[in-house]
């Protein structure tokens, strides 16, 4: 089965439409103000309104307050949620929307135990760990640390690029891969060629 692809850190309509045309399955929008890829709920929902069918917009939150989540969800019924902070299972579930939980590969963390806490998540996303940085590190992690029997479909993130995504898909066989910085010209602006090459490599792998 072909690996799915999420292009994260979308900040403008041009990048969103290009990624969609290249075969992206999902587009990520970062609602974390400390991120250089932050986008406002209003601007993100304007983009989502113009996405073609069958493209899933994903709202990324990092320990967000309820008002922010509500302002995003009020703009579209299409959102899937991604929680990238220390959110409890109850905090993730309360929105009654499909969601997945990001888990950073912190040394000593029991990945299976952590993933098993989020019983109704649609997937778990494994990302590289860097102290003080909730995501978008541009760093890979040791894929051999991924447990064989994850309780949920795996979304692989962390340092992926067009140069290594095919190798990653072959080595890990994830349900999906997630990329942000690896396909950028500069933070928040995608490189059209890198996006196309990344998606092609992921689907080929």
PDB file of C-alpha atoms in Angstrom, residues 19-190:
ATOM      1  CA  UNK A  19       1.408  20.142  -2.514  1.00  0.00           C
ATOM      2  CA  UNK A  20      -2.118  18.933  -3.234  1.00  0.00           C
ATOM      3  CA  UNK A  21      -1.437  18.768  -6.966  1.00  0.00           C
ATOM      4  CA  UNK A  22       1.756  16.785  -6.320  1.00  0.00           C
ATOM      5  CA  UNK A  23      -0.166  14.116  -4.423  1.00  0.00           C
ATOM      6  CA  UNK A  24      -0.031  15.144  -0.756  1.00  0.00           C
ATOM      7  CA  UNK A  25      -2.725  13.464   1.311  1.00  0.00           C
ATOM      8  CA  UNK A  26      -2.714  15.936   4.203  1.00  0.00           C
ATOM      9  CA  UNK A  27      -1.532  19.488   4.892  1.00  0.00           C
ATOM     10  CA  UNK A  28      -0.442  20.668   8.318  1.00  0.00           C
ATOM     11  CA  UNK A  29      -1.075  24.132   9.762  1.00  0.00           C
ATOM     12  CA  UNK A  30       0.862  25.188  12.858  1.00  0.00           C
ATOM     13  CA  UNK A  31      -1.087  27.052  15.536  1.00  0.00           C
ATOM     14  CA  UNK A  32       1.872  27.542  17.859  1.00  0.00           C
ATOM     15  CA  UNK A  33       2.965  31.160  18.020  1.00  0.00           C
ATOM     16  CA  UNK A  34       6.587  30.416  18.870  1.00  0.00           C
ATOM     17  CA  UNK A  35       6.974  28.559  15.576  1.00  0.00           C
ATOM     18  CA  UNK A  36       8.333  30.380  12.499  1.00  0.00           C
ATOM     19  CA  UNK A  37       5.626  28.482  10.590  1.00  0.00           C
ATOM     20  CA  UNK A  38       2.766  29.844  12.692  1.00  0.00           C
ATOM     21  CA  UNK A  39      -0.416  30.787  10.871  1.00  0.00           C
ATOM     22  CA  UNK A  40      -3.492  32.469  12.310  1.00  0.00           C
ATOM     23  CA  UNK A  41      -6.778  30.549  12.500  1.00  0.00           C
ATOM     24  CA  UNK A  42      -8.396  33.038  10.145  1.00  0.00           C
ATOM     25  CA  UNK A  43      -5.702  32.725   7.463  1.00  0.00           C
ATOM     26  CA  UNK A  44      -5.575  28.943   7.770  1.00  0.00           C
ATOM     27  CA  UNK A  45      -9.325  28.585   7.366  1.00  0.00           C
ATOM     28  CA  UNK A  46      -9.245  30.764   4.253  1.00  0.00           C
ATOM     29  CA  UNK A  47      -6.775  28.294   2.737  1.00  0.00           C
ATOM     30  CA  UNK A  48      -8.747  25.251   3.869  1.00  0.00           C
ATOM     31  CA  UNK A  49     -11.865  26.631   2.182  1.00  0.00           C
ATOM     32  CA  UNK A  50     -10.016  26.476  -1.150  1.00  0.00           C
ATOM     33  CA  UNK A  51      -8.512  22.999  -0.827  1.00  0.00           C
ATOM     34  CA  UNK A  52      -9.673  20.309  -3.255  1.00  0.00           C
ATOM     35  CA  UNK A  53     -11.693  17.340  -1.973  1.00  0.00           C
ATOM     36  CA  UNK A  54      -9.963  14.429  -0.214  1.00  0.00           C
ATOM     37  CA  UNK A  55      -7.102  16.613   1.100  1.00  0.00           C
ATOM     38  CA  UNK A  56      -7.070  16.488   4.907  1.00  0.00           C
ATOM     39  CA  UNK A  57      -6.148  19.712   6.728  1.00  0.00           C
ATOM     40  CA  UNK A  58      -4.407  19.019  10.035  1.00  0.00           C
ATOM     41  CA  UNK A  59      -4.390  21.580  12.855  1.00  0.00           C
ATOM     42  CA  UNK A  60      -1.227  21.297  14.942  1.00  0.00           C
ATOM     43  CA  UNK A  61      -1.433  22.462  18.557  1.00  0.00           C
ATOM     44  CA  UNK A  62       1.157  22.560  21.337  1.00  0.00           C
ATOM     45  CA  UNK A  63      -0.537  22.729  24.755  1.00  0.00           C
ATOM     46  CA  UNK A  64      -2.965  25.270  23.310  1.00  0.00           C
ATOM     47  CA  UNK A  65      -5.680  27.009  25.293  1.00  0.00           C
ATOM     48  CA  UNK A  66      -9.248  26.060  24.520  1.00  0.00           C
ATOM     49  CA  UNK A  67     -10.104  29.371  22.899  1.00  0.00           C
ATOM     50  CA  UNK A  68      -7.459  28.857  20.221  1.00  0.00           C
ATOM     51  CA  UNK A  69      -8.660  25.354  19.377  1.00  0.00           C
ATOM     52  CA  UNK A  70     -12.248  26.586  19.250  1.00  0.00           C
ATOM     53  CA  UNK A  71     -11.340  29.447  16.901  1.00  0.00           C
ATOM     54  CA  UNK A  72      -9.695  27.030  14.474  1.00  0.00           C
ATOM     55  CA  UNK A  73     -12.480  24.460  14.543  1.00  0.00           C
ATOM     56  CA  UNK A  74     -15.179  27.092  14.102  1.00  0.00           C
ATOM     57  CA  UNK A  75     -13.862  27.848  10.627  1.00  0.00           C
ATOM     58  CA  UNK A  76     -14.188  24.394   9.043  1.00  0.00           C
ATOM     59  CA  UNK A  77     -15.619  20.941   9.640  1.00  0.00           C
ATOM     60  CA  UNK A  78     -12.705  19.390   7.751  1.00  0.00           C
ATOM     61  CA  UNK A  79     -10.038  19.617  10.452  1.00  0.00           C
ATOM     62  CA  UNK A  80      -8.152  16.666  11.886  1.00  0.00           C
ATOM     63  CA  UNK A  81      -6.211  17.558  15.032  1.00  0.00           C
ATOM     64  CA  UNK A  82      -2.563  16.944  15.880  1.00  0.00           C
ATOM     65  CA  UNK A  83      -1.452  17.391  19.473  1.00  0.00           C
ATOM     66  CA  UNK A  84       2.270  17.969  19.735  1.00  0.00           C
ATOM     67  CA  UNK A  85       2.666  18.929  23.388  1.00  0.00           C
ATOM     68  CA  UNK A  86       1.932  17.331  26.740  1.00  0.00           C
ATOM     69  CA  UNK A  87      -1.798  16.994  26.190  1.00  0.00           C
ATOM     70  CA  UNK A  88      -3.532  14.260  28.153  1.00  0.00           C
ATOM     71  CA  UNK A  89      -5.776  11.715  26.421  1.00  0.00           C
ATOM     72  CA  UNK A  90      -8.780  13.554  27.889  1.00  0.00           C
ATOM     73  CA  UNK A  91      -7.634  16.877  26.415  1.00  0.00           C
ATOM     74  CA  UNK A  92      -7.278  15.267  23.000  1.00  0.00           C
ATOM     75  CA  UNK A  93     -10.620  13.475  23.119  1.00  0.00           C
ATOM     76  CA  UNK A  94     -12.797  16.349  24.255  1.00  0.00           C
ATOM     77  CA  UNK A  95     -13.031  17.970  20.812  1.00  0.00           C
ATOM     78  CA  UNK A  96     -14.788  14.972  19.248  1.00  0.00           C
ATOM     79  CA  UNK A  97     -12.661  15.256  16.126  1.00  0.00           C
ATOM     80  CA  UNK A  98     -10.240  12.746  14.593  1.00  0.00           C
ATOM     81  CA  UNK A  99      -6.813  13.320  16.088  1.00  0.00           C
ATOM     82  CA  UNK A 100      -3.339  11.910  16.328  1.00  0.00           C
ATOM     83  CA  UNK A 101      -0.799  12.354  19.081  1.00  0.00           C
ATOM     84  CA  UNK A 102       2.823  13.239  18.505  1.00  0.00           C
ATOM     85  CA  UNK A 103       5.383  11.452  20.664  1.00  0.00           C
ATOM     86  CA  UNK A 104       8.940  12.698  20.735  1.00  0.00           C
ATOM     87  CA  UNK A 105      11.551   9.955  20.969  1.00  0.00           C
ATOM     88  CA  UNK A 106      12.948  11.031  24.306  1.00  0.00           C
ATOM     89  CA  UNK A 107      15.618   8.690  25.711  1.00  0.00           C
ATOM     90  CA  UNK A 108      14.131   6.293  28.240  1.00  0.00           C
ATOM     91  CA  UNK A 109      10.525   6.875  27.203  1.00  0.00           C
ATOM     92  CA  UNK A 110       8.402   3.736  26.898  1.00  0.00           C
ATOM     93  CA  UNK A 111       6.937   4.388  23.448  1.00  0.00           C
ATOM     94  CA  UNK A 112       4.441   1.523  23.601  1.00  0.00           C
ATOM     95  CA  UNK A 113       3.149   2.606  26.990  1.00  0.00           C
ATOM     96  CA  UNK A 114       2.830   6.235  25.907  1.00  0.00           C
ATOM     97  CA  UNK A 115       1.096   5.372  22.633  1.00  0.00           C
ATOM     98  CA  UNK A 116      -1.312   3.033  24.417  1.00  0.00           C
ATOM     99  CA  UNK A 117      -2.612   5.888  26.576  1.00  0.00           C
ATOM    100  CA  UNK A 118      -4.305   7.489  23.562  1.00  0.00           C
ATOM    101  CA  UNK A 119      -6.820   4.763  22.885  1.00  0.00           C
ATOM    102  CA  UNK A 120      -8.988   6.662  20.422  1.00  0.00           C
ATOM    103  CA  UNK A 121      -6.235   8.398  18.460  1.00  0.00           C
ATOM    104  CA  UNK A 122      -6.339   7.654  14.749  1.00  0.00           C
ATOM    105  CA  UNK A 123      -2.527   7.424  14.654  1.00  0.00           C
ATOM    106  CA  UNK A 124       0.642   8.190  16.569  1.00  0.00           C
ATOM    107  CA  UNK A 125       3.319  10.449  15.136  1.00  0.00           C
ATOM    108  CA  UNK A 126       6.910   9.741  16.159  1.00  0.00           C
ATOM    109  CA  UNK A 127       9.272  12.686  15.987  1.00  0.00           C
ATOM    110  CA  UNK A 128      12.846  13.425  16.987  1.00  0.00           C
ATOM    111  CA  UNK A 129      13.438  14.715  20.508  1.00  0.00           C
ATOM    112  CA  UNK A 130      15.277  17.952  21.185  1.00  0.00           C
ATOM    113  CA  UNK A 131      15.028  19.551  24.600  1.00  0.00           C
ATOM    114  CA  UNK A 132      12.850  22.678  24.560  1.00  0.00           C
ATOM    115  CA  UNK A 133      11.777  22.239  20.952  1.00  0.00           C
ATOM    116  CA  UNK A 134       8.337  20.626  20.461  1.00  0.00           C
ATOM    117  CA  UNK A 135       8.877  19.813  16.793  1.00  0.00           C
ATOM    118  CA  UNK A 136      10.346  20.910  13.499  1.00  0.00           C
ATOM    119  CA  UNK A 137      13.891  20.154  14.640  1.00  0.00           C
ATOM    120  CA  UNK A 138      15.085  18.960  11.254  1.00  0.00           C
ATOM    121  CA  UNK A 139      16.774  16.048  12.998  1.00  0.00           C
ATOM    122  CA  UNK A 140      16.206  12.329  12.455  1.00  0.00           C
ATOM    123  CA  UNK A 141      16.155   9.687  15.165  1.00  0.00           C
ATOM    124  CA  UNK A 142      17.191   6.047  15.225  1.00  0.00           C
ATOM    125  CA  UNK A 143      14.372   4.261  13.401  1.00  0.00           C
ATOM    126  CA  UNK A 144      15.417   0.988  15.034  1.00  0.00           C
ATOM    127  CA  UNK A 145      13.946   2.344  18.284  1.00  0.00           C
ATOM    128  CA  UNK A 146      10.412   2.177  16.863  1.00  0.00           C
ATOM    129  CA  UNK A 147       8.501  -0.717  18.490  1.00  0.00           C
ATOM    130  CA  UNK A 148       7.264  -3.422  16.140  1.00  0.00           C
ATOM    131  CA  UNK A 149       3.782  -3.568  17.645  1.00  0.00           C
ATOM    132  CA  UNK A 150       2.542  -0.006  17.889  1.00  0.00           C
ATOM    133  CA  UNK A 151      -1.155   0.040  18.790  1.00  0.00           C
ATOM    134  CA  UNK A 152      -1.944   2.664  16.145  1.00  0.00           C
ATOM    135  CA  UNK A 153      -0.898   3.470  12.577  1.00  0.00           C
ATOM    136  CA  UNK A 154       2.504   5.169  12.495  1.00  0.00           C
ATOM    137  CA  UNK A 155       3.199   8.608  11.065  1.00  0.00           C
ATOM    138  CA  UNK A 156       6.970   9.044  10.769  1.00  0.00           C
ATOM    139  CA  UNK A 157       8.465  12.523  11.200  1.00  0.00           C
ATOM    140  CA  UNK A 158      11.817  14.015  12.091  1.00  0.00           C
ATOM    141  CA  UNK A 159      14.475  15.150   9.637  1.00  0.00           C
ATOM    142  CA  UNK A 160      12.891  13.675   6.533  1.00  0.00           C
ATOM    143  CA  UNK A 161      13.892  15.051   3.126  1.00  0.00           C
ATOM    144  CA  UNK A 162      13.581  14.075  -0.511  1.00  0.00           C
ATOM    145  CA  UNK A 163      17.013  12.448  -0.137  1.00  0.00           C
ATOM    146  CA  UNK A 164      16.081  10.045   2.670  1.00  0.00           C
ATOM    147  CA  UNK A 165      12.305   9.563   2.535  1.00  0.00           C
ATOM    148  CA  UNK A 166      12.386   6.529   0.243  1.00  0.00           C
ATOM    149  CA  UNK A 167      14.923   4.866   2.542  1.00  0.00           C
ATOM    150  CA  UNK A 168      12.738   5.732   5.542  1.00  0.00           C
ATOM    151  CA  UNK A 169       9.607   4.244   3.983  1.00  0.00           C
ATOM    152  CA  UNK A 170      11.434   1.051   3.046  1.00  0.00           C
ATOM    153  CA  UNK A 171      13.018   0.716   6.500  1.00  0.00           C
ATOM    154  CA  UNK A 172      10.030   1.592   8.670  1.00  0.00           C
ATOM    155  CA  UNK A 173       6.984   0.966   6.421  1.00  0.00           C
ATOM    156  CA  UNK A 174       4.972   3.719   8.144  1.00  0.00           C
ATOM    157  CA  UNK A 175       1.348   4.464   7.363  1.00  0.00           C
ATOM    158  CA  UNK A 176       2.420   8.028   6.515  1.00  0.00           C
ATOM    159  CA  UNK A 177       5.391  10.380   6.542  1.00  0.00           C
ATOM    160  CA  UNK A 178       5.359  13.992   7.721  1.00  0.00           C
ATOM    161  CA  UNK A 179       7.722  16.704   6.519  1.00  0.00           C
ATOM    162  CA  UNK A 180       8.078  20.428   7.101  1.00  0.00           C
ATOM    163  CA  UNK A 181      11.576  21.915   7.050  1.00  0.00           C
ATOM    164  CA  UNK A 182      12.881  19.258   4.688  1.00  0.00           C
ATOM    165  CA  UNK A 183      10.939  20.729   1.764  1.00  0.00           C
ATOM    166  CA  UNK A 184      11.401  24.447   2.427  1.00  0.00           C
ATOM    167  CA  UNK A 185      13.160  27.308   0.662  1.00  0.00           C
ATOM    168  CA  UNK A 186      13.050  29.189   3.952  1.00  0.00           C
ATOM    169  CA  UNK A 187      11.067  28.715   7.146  1.00  0.00           C
ATOM    170  CA  UNK A 188       7.387  28.717   6.240  1.00  0.00           C
ATOM    171  CA  UNK A 189       7.914  28.819   2.476  1.00  0.00           C
ATOM    172  CA  UNK A 190       7.980  25.550   0.550  1.00  0.00           C
TER     173      UNK A 190
END
